[in-house]
PDB file of C-alpha atoms in Angstrom:
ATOM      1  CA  UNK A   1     -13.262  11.073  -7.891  1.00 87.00           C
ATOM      2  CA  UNK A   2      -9.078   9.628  -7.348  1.00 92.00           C
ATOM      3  CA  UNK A   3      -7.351   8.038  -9.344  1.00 95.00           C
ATOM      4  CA  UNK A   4      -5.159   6.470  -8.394  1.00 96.00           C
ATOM      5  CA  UNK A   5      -1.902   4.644 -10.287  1.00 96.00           C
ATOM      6  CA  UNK A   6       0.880   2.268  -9.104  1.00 96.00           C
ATOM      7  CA  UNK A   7       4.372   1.599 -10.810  1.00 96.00           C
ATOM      8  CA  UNK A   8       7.496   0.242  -9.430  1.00 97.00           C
ATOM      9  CA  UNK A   9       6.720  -3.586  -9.496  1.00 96.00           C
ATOM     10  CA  UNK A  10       8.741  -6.225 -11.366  1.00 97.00           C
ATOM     11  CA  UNK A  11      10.853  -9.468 -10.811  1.00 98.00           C
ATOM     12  CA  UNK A  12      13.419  -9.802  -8.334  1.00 98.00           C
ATOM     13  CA  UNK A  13      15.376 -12.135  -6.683  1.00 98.00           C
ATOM     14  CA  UNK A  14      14.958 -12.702  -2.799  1.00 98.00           C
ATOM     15  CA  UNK A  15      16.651 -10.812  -0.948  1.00 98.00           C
ATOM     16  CA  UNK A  16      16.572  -8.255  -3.418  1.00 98.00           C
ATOM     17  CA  UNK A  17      14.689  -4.353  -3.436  1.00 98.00           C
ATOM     18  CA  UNK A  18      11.336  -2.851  -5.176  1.00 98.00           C
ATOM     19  CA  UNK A  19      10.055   0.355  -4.691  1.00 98.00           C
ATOM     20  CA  UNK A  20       6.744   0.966  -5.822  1.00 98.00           C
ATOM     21  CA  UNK A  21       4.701   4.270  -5.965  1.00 98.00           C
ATOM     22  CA  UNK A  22       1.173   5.149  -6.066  1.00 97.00           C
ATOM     23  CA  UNK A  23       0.466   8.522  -7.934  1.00 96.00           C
ATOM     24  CA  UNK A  24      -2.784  10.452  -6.763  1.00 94.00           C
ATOM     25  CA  UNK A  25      -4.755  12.244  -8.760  1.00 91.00           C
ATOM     26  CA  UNK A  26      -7.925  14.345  -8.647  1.00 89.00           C
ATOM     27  CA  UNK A  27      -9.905  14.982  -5.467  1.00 81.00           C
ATOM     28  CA  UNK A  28      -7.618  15.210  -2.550  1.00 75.00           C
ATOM     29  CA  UNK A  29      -8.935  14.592   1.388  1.00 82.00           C
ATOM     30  CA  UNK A  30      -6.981  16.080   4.341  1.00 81.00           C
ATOM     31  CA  UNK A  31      -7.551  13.285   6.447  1.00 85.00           C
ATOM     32  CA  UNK A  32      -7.470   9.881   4.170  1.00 91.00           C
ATOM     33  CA  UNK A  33      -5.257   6.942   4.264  1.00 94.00           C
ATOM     34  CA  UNK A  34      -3.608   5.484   1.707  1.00 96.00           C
ATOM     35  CA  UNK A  35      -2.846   1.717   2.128  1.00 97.00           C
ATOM     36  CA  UNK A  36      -1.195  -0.940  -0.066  1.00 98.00           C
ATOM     37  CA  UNK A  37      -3.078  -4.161  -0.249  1.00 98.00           C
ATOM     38  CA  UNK A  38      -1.361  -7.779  -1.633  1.00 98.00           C
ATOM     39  CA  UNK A  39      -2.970 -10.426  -3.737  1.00 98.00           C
ATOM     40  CA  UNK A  40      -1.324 -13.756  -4.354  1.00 97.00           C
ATOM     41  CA  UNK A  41      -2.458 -15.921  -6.715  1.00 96.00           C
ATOM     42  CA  UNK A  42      -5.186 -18.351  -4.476  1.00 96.00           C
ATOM     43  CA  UNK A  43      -5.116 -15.995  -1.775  1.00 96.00           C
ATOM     44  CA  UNK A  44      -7.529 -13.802  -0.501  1.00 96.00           C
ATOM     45  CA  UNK A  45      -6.263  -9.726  -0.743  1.00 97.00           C
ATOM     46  CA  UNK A  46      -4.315  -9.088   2.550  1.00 97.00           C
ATOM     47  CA  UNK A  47      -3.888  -5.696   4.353  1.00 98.00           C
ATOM     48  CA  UNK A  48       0.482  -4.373   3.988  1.00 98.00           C
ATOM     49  CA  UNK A  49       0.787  -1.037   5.233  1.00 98.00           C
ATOM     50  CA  UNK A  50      -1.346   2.201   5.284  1.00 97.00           C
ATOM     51  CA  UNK A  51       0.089   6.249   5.697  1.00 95.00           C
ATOM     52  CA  UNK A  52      -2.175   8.763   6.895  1.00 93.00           C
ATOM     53  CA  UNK A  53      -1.738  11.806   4.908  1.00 89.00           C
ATOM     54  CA  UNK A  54      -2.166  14.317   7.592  1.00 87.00           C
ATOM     55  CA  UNK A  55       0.732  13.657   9.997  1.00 86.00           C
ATOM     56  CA  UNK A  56       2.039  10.764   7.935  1.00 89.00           C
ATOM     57  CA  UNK A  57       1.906   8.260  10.873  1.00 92.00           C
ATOM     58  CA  UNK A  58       1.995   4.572   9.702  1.00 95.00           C
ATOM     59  CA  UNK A  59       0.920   1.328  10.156  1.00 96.00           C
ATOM     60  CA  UNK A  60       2.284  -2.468   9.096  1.00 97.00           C
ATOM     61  CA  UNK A  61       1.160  -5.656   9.322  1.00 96.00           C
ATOM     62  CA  UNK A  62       3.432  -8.039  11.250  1.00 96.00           C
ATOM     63  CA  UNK A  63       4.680 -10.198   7.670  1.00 93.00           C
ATOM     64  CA  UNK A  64       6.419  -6.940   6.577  1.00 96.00           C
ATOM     65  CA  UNK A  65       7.134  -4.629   9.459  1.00 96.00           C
ATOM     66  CA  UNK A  66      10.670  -4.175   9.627  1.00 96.00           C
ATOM     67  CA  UNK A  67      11.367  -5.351   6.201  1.00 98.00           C
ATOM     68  CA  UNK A  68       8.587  -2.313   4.229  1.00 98.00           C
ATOM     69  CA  UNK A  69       8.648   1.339   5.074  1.00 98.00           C
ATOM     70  CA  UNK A  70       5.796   3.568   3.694  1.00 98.00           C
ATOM     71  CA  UNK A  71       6.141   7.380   2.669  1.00 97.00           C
ATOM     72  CA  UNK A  72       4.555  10.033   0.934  1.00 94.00           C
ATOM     73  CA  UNK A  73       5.462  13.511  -0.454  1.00 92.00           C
ATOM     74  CA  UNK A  74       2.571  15.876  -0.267  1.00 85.00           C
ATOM     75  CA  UNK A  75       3.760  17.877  -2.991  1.00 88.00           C
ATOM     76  CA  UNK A  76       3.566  15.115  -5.233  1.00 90.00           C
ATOM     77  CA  UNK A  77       0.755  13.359  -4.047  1.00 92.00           C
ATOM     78  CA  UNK A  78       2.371   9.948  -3.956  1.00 95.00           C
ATOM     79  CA  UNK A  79       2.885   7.272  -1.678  1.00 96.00           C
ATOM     80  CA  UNK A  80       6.082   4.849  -2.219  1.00 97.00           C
ATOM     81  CA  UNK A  81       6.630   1.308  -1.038  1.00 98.00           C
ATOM     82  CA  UNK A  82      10.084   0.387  -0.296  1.00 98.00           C
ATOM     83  CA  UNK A  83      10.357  -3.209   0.092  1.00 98.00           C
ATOM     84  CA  UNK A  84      13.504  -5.023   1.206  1.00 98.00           C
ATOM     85  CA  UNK A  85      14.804  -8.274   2.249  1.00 98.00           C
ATOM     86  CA  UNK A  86      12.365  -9.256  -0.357  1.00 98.00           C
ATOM     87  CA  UNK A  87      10.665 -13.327   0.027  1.00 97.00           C
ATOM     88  CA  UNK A  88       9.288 -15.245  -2.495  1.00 97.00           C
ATOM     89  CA  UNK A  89       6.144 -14.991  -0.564  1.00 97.00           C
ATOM     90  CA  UNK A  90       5.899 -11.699  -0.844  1.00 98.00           C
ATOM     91  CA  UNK A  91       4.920 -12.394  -4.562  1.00 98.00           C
ATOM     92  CA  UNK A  92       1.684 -10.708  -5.203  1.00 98.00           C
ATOM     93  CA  UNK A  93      -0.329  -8.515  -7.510  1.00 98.00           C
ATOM     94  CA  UNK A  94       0.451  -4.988  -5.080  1.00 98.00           C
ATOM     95  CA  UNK A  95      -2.554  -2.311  -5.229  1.00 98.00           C
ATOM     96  CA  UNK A  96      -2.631   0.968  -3.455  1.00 97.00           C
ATOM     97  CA  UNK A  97      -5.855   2.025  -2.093  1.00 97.00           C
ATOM     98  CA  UNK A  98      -7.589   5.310  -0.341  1.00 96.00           C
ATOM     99  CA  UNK A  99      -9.808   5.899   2.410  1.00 95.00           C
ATOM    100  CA  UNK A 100     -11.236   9.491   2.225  1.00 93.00           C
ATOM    101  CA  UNK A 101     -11.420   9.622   6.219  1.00 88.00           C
ATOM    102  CA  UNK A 102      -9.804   8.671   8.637  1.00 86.00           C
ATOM    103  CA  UNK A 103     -10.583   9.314  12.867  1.00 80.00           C
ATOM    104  CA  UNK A 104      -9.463   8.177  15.507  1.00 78.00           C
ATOM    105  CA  UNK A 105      -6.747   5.168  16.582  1.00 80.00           C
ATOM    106  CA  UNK A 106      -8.083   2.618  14.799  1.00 84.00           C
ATOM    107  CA  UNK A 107      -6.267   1.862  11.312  1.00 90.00           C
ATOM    108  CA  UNK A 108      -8.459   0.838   8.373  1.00 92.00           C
ATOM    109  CA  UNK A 109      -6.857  -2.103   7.347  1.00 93.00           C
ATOM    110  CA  UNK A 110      -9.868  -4.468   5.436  1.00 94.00           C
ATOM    111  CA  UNK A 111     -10.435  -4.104   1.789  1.00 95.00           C
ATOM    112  CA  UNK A 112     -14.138  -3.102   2.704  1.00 95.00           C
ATOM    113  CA  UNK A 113     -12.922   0.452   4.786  1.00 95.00           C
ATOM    114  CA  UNK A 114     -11.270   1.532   1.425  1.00 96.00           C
ATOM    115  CA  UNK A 115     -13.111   3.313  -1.286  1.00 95.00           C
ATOM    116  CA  UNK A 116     -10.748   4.047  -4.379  1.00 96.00           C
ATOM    117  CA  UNK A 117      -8.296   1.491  -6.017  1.00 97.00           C
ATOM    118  CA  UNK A 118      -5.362   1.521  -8.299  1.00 97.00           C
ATOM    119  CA  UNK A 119      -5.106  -0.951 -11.002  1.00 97.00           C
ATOM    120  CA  UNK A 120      -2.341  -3.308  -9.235  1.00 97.00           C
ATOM    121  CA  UNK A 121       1.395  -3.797  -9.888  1.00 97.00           C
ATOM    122  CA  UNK A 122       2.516  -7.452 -10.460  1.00 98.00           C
ATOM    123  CA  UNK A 123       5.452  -8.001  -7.660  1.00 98.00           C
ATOM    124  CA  UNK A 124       6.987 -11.783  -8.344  1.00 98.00           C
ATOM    125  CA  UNK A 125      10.449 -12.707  -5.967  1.00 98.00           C
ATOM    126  CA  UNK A 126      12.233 -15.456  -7.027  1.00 97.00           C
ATOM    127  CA  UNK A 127      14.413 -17.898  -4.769  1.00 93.00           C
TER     128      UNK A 127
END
């Protein structure tokens, strides 16, 4: 099983910075992704960003690309979120998540394609 554990998420005004983190734990895969996911209150969960871990390529959805960055250290088995230019819309309940696989060009980005699930980290942006 992973475990998985985010941190990092608080209040902040917009325009401001968060970094958040999701610490791994327990069985490791060579080939997953790890993605954050976003939950507003009234909204559906929405896809942010994913990593692979081999290679470390990465993926954004168009509401945060240029604005998010995704990384990972291997050693630590962590992924961090570094959000600027933060909106109020990007308030949200953050949660990391972890395919065990992933092949080919297609990135997993539906809730459904994931398999493991941190607890969430509550993200609010005021104006």
């Amino acid at each position: 099983q992973v475990q998985l554990v985010e941190s990092g998420g608080g209040l902040v005004q917009a325009g401001g910075s968060l970094r958040l983190s999701c610490a791994a734990s327990g069985r490791t895969f060579s080939s997953c992704a790890v993605g954050w996911f976003r939950q507003a209150i009234g909204k559906e969960r929405e896809f942010v960003t994913a990593i692979k871990w081999s290679g470390g390529s990465t993926y954004y959805s168009d509401y945060v690309k240029g604005r998010f960055t995704i990384s990972r250290d291997n050693a630590k088995n962590t992924v961090w979120l570094q959000m600027n230019s933060l909106k109020p819309e990007d308030t949200a309940v953050y949660y990391c998540a972890l395919r065990p696989s992933v092949y080919g060009s297609r990135w997993p980005s539906l809730s459904r394609e994931y398999d493991y699930w941190g607890q969430g980290t509550q993200v609010t942006v005021s104006s």
